[in-house]
XYZ file of C-alpha atoms in Angstrom:
389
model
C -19.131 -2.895 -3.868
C -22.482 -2.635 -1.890
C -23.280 1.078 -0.273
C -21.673 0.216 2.969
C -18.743 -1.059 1.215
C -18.198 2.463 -0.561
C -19.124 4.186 2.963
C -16.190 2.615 4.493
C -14.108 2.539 1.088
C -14.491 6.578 1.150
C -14.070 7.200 4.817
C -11.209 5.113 5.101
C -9.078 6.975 1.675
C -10.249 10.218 2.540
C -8.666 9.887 6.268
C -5.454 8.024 4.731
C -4.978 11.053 2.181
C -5.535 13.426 5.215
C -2.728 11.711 7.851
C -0.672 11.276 4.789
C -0.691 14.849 3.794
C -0.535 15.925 7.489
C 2.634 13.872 8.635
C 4.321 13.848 4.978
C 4.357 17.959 5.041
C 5.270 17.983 8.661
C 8.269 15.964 8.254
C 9.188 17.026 4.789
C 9.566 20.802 6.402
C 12.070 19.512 9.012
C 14.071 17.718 6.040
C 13.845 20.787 3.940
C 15.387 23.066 6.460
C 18.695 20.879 6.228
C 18.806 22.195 2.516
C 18.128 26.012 3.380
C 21.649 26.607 2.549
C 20.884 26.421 -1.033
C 19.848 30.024 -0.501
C 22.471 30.921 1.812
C 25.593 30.003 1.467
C 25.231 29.110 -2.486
C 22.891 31.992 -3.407
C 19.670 29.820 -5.429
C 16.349 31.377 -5.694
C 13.613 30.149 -3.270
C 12.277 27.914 -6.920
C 15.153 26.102 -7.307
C 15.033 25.583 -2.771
C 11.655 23.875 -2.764
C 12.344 22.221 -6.019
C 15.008 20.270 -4.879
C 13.438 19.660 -1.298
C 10.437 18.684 -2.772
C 12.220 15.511 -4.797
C 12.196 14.086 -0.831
C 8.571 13.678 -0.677
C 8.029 10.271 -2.252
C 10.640 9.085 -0.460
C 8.887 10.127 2.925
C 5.647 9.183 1.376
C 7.419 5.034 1.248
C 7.680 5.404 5.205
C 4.499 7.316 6.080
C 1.604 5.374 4.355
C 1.825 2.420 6.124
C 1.188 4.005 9.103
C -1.031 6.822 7.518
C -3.228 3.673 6.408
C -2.973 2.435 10.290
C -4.256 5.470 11.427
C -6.925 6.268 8.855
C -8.073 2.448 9.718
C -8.310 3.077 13.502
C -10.238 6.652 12.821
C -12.650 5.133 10.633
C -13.351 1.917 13.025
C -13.573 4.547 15.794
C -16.232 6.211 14.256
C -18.118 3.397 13.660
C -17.627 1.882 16.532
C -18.638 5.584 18.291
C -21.728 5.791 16.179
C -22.858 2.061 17.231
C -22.538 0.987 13.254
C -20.170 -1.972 14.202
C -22.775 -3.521 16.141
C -25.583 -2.321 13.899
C -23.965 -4.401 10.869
C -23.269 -7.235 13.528
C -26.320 -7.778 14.558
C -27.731 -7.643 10.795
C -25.182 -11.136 10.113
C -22.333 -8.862 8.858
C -19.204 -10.883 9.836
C -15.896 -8.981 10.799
C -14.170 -10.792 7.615
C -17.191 -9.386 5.633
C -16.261 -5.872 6.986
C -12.990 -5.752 7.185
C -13.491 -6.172 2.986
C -14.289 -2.493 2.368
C -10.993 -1.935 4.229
C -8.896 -4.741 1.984
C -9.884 -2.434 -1.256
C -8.390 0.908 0.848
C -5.026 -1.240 1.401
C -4.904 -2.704 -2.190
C -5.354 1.434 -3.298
C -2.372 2.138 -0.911
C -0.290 -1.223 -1.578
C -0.206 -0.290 -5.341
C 0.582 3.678 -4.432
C 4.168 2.542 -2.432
C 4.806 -0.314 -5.130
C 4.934 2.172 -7.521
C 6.953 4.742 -5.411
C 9.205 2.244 -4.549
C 9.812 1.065 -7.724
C 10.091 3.905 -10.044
C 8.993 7.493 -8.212
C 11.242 7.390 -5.057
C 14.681 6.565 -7.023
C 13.536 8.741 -9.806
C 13.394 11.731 -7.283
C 16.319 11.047 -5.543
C 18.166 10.159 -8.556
C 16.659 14.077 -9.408
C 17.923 15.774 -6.370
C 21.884 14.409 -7.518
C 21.480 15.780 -10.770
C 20.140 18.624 -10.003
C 22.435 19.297 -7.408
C 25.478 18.561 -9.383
C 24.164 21.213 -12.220
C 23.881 23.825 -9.160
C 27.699 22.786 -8.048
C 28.710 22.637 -11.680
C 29.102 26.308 -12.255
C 30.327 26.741 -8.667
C 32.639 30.319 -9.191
C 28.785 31.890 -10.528
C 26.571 30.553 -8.688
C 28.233 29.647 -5.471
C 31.204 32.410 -4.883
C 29.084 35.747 -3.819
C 30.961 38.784 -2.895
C 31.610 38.931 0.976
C 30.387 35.696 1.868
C 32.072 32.227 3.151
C 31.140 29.818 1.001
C 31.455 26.117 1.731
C 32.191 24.160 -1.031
C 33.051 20.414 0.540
C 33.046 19.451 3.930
C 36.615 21.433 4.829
C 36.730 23.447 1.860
C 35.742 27.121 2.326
C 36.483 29.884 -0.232
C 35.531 33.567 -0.034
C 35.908 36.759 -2.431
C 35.877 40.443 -1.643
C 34.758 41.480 -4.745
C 34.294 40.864 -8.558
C 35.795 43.037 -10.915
C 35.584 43.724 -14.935
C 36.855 41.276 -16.567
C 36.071 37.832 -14.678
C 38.795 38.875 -11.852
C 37.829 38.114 -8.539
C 39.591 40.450 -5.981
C 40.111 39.423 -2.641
C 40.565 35.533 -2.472
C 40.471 33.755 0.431
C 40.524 29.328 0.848
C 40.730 27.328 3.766
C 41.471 24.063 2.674
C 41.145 21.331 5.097
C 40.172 18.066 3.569
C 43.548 16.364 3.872
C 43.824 15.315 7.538
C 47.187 15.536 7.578
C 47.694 19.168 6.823
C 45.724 22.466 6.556
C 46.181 24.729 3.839
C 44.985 28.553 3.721
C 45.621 30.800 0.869
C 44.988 34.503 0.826
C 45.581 35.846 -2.738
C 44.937 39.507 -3.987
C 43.071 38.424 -6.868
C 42.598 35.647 -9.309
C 40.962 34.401 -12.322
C 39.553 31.202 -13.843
C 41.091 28.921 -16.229
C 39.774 25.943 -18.092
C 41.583 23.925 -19.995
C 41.464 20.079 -21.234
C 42.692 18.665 -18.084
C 40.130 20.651 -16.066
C 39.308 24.085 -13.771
C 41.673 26.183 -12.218
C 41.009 28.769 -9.922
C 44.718 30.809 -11.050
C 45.845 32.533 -7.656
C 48.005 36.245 -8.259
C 50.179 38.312 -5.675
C 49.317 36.068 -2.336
C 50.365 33.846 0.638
C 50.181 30.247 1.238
C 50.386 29.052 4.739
C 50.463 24.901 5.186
C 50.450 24.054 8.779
C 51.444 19.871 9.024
C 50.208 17.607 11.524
C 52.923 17.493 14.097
C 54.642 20.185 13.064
C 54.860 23.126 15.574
C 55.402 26.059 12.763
C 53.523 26.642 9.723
C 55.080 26.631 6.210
C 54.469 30.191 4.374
C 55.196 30.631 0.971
C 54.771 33.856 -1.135
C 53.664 33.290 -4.885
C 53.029 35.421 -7.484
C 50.908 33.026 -9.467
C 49.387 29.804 -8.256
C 46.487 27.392 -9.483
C 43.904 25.921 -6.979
C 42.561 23.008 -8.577
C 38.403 23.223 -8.916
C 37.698 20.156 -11.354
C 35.815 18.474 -8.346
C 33.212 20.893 -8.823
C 33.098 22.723 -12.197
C 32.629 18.777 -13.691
C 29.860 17.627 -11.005
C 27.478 18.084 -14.052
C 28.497 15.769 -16.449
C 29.019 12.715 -15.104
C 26.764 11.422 -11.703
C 27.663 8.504 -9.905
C 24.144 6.912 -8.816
C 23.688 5.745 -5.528
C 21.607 2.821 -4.406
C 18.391 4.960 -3.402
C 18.455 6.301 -6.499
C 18.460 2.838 -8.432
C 15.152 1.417 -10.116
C 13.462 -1.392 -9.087
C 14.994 -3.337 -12.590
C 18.181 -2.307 -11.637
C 18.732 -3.309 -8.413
C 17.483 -6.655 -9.828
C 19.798 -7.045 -12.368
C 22.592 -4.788 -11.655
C 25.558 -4.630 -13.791
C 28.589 -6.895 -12.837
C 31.063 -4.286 -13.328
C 29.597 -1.488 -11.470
C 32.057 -0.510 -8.758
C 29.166 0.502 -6.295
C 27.917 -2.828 -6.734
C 31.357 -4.579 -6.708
C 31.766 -2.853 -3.167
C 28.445 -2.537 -1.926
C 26.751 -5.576 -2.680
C 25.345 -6.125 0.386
C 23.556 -2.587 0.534
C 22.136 -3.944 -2.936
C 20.527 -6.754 -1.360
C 18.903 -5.363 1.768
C 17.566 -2.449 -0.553
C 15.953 -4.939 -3.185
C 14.576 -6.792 -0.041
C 12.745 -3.572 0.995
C 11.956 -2.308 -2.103
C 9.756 -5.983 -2.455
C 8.407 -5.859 0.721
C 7.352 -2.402 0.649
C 3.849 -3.100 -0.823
C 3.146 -5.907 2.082
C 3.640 -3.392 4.935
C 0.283 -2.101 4.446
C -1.484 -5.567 4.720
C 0.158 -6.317 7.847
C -0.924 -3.142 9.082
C -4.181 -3.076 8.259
C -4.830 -6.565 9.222
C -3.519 -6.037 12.939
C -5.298 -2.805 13.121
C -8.507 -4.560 12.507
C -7.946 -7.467 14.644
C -7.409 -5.194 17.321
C -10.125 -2.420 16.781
C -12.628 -4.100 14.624
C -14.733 -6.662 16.547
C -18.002 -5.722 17.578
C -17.989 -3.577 21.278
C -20.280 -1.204 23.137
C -19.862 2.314 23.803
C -19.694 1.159 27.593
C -16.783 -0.942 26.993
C -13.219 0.840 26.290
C -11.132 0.430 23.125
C -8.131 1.957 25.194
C -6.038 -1.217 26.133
C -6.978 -2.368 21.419
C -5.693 1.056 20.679
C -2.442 0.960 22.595
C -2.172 -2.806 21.310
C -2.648 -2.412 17.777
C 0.034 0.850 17.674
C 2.259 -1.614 19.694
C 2.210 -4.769 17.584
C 2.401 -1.922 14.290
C 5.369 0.111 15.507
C 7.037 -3.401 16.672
C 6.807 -4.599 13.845
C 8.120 -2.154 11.708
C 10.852 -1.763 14.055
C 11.765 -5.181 13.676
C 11.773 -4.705 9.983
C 14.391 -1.986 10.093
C 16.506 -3.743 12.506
C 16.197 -6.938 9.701
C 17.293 -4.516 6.707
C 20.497 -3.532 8.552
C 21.461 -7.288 9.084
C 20.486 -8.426 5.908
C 23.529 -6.422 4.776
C 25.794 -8.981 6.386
C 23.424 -11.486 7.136
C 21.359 -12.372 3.981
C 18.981 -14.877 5.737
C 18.091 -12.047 7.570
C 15.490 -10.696 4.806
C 13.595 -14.384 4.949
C 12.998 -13.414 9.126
C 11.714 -10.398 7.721
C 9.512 -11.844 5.120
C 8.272 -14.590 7.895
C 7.369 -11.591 9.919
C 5.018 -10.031 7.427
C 3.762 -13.393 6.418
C 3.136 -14.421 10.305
C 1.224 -11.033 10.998
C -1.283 -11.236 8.310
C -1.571 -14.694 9.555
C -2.039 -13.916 12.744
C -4.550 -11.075 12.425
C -6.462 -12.899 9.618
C -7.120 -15.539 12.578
C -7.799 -13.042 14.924
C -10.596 -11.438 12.046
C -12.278 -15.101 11.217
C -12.373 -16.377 15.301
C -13.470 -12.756 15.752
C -10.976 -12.570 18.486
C -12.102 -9.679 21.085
C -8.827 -8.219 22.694
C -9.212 -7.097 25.688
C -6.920 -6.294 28.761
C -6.565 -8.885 31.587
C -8.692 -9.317 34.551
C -5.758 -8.660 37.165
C -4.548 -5.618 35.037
C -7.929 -4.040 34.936
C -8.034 -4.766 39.065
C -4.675 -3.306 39.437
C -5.798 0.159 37.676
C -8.586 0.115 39.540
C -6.964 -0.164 42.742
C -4.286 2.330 41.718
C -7.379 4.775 41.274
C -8.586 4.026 44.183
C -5.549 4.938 45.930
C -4.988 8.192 43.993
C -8.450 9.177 44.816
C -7.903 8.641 48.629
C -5.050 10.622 48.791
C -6.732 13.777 46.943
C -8.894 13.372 49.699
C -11.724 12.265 47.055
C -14.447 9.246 47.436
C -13.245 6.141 45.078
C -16.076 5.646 42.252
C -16.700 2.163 42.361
């Protein structure tokens, strides 16, 4: 790489690594406030909180650096288009293909960053966050079940104590159990212990009340026990055994999954259209950064504006990877839908590739540029102000 070459090479990383840090910690702090109940409701330290948020972050990094590369392109073009360089390097027989090199190293850097994310780093933090949440859950009556708080153990299951007393007794029991839709079950017991056997945990009620209200059923059922055991094998085993996900599948194995993996068996089509991305993940950031440079690279004069390129190359980015979202969804169903997607990415390097080597200038059209005009015009006669012409 000549000087200019590392010029651009550094200018263009050190912006990407900027935008990326910038946008990644902004949206990884609205994701980690979802998970703030970790020191809430289920009493963890604030370690263990942005431990388990922080797993997220290569998975947001997958989405952001395409478009952190986008944006780190159209700074650094900016600036060299601001400081007259462009034309400089022009007019010295640099070609747009030649400069637009310095830019192809900065999106090989990036390219080989979300392959390997994709890959191996993204599953291997979400397959992180599962485990480590199911050690949290695993021990649910200690680290879950505080003294005088509700704590919510599944989506309708709620349990609160009053108190904990010598012994392992827990005094003042309280569970609202509604995760059958066709009844609701609340229990109010005057204390209880736990019990763990071979078949599982038990959560052994004393001295309470058991109220079961049916679906269409006017009047509850209430039943007095003196001893009665709440099931709690759901969550005291979380720990042992974790069912992985797609997300949190390698690369190899959602290539080769096994045959008689139930997830797979039902889900095969989620299996497909997550491979697909996973692949394609690495050619986002050529199609990117070849539209970007079609649109703000060829050579202009600080008189002319690069407002109508800007707002074109965010368009034909953001369209694009709109259109790739919208193909992963039907390639679940659909699976030629993944070879429009590929076409896509293929047919926008293409196209901006052609747009680099004709050295295409984009620019808005004549009867657009009259319409603002006279739309100014307007605007400034009604503020009472003369029209510049």
């Amino acid at each position: 790489m000549g000087s200019i070459d590392k010029y651009i090479f550094r200018t263009t990383l050190a912006s990407f690594a900027l935008v990326l840090v910038s946008l990644t910690g902004v949206i990884w702090i609205t994701q980690a406030l979802r998970g703030i109940d970790l020191m809430t409701s289920q009493g963890q330290t604030i370690i263990t909180f942005l431990g388990i948020t922080s797993l997220v972050i290569p998975a947001l990094v997958l989405i952001i650096a395409p478009i952190a590369l986008m944006i780190a392109i159209s700074h650094t073009l900016n600036k060299l288009a601001t400081d007259s360089e462009i034309i400089v390097m022009n007019a010295a027989g640099l070609s747009p293909f030649r400069l637009f090199r310095p830019f192809l190293y900065a999106t090989c850097v990036v390219a080989l960053m979300v392959a390997f994310i994709a890959s191996y780093l993204a599953p291997d933090g979400m397959r992180r966050i599962k485990q480590w949440d199911a050690e949290i859950t695993a021990d649910v009556l200690t680290n879950i079940l505080q003294p005088g708080r509700f704590a919510q153990l599944d989506q309708n299951l709620t349990i609160r104590i009053r108190e904990r007393l010598p012994g392992g007794v827990l005094g003042g029991i309280f569970v609202d159990d509604r995760r059958d839709p066709k009844e609701r079950v609340t229990i109010i017991a005057d204390h209880g212990t736990v019990m763990k056997n071979g078949n599982g945990s038990y959560l052994i009620l004393e001295d309470g009340n058991l109220e079961r209200f049916e679906a269409g059923k006017r009047d509850p059922a209430l039943v007095a026990f003196g001893r009665y055991a709440f099931d709690m094998s759901k969550f005291s085993n979380q720990g042992r055994d974790v069912a992985l996900g797609i997300r949190e599948r390698y690369l190899w194995e959602l290539m080769s999954p096994e045959p008689d993996d139930p997830i797979y068996q039902q889900l095969s089509g989620q299996f497909r259209a997550e491979l697909h991305d996973r692949f394609m993940s690495p050619v986002y950031p050529f199609a990117f950064a070849a539209l970007t440079f079609a649109f703000l690279g060829t050579p202009r004069t600080t008189r002319q504006s690069r407002n109508f390129s800007i707002g074109g190359s965010i368009l034909a980015v953001f369209g694009l990877r709109m259109a790739g979202f919208a193909c992963s969804v039907v390639t679940v169903k659909t699976p030629a839908a993944a070879l429009l997607q590929y076409s896509m990415l293929v047919a926008a390097i293409a196209i901006g590739l052609w747009m680099i080597l004709g050295g295409v200038v984009v620019e808005p059209p004549a009867a657009l540029i009259e319409a603002i005009n006279k739309s100014n015009a307007r605007i400034a006669r009604l503020f009472g102000r003369p029209a510049t012409a």
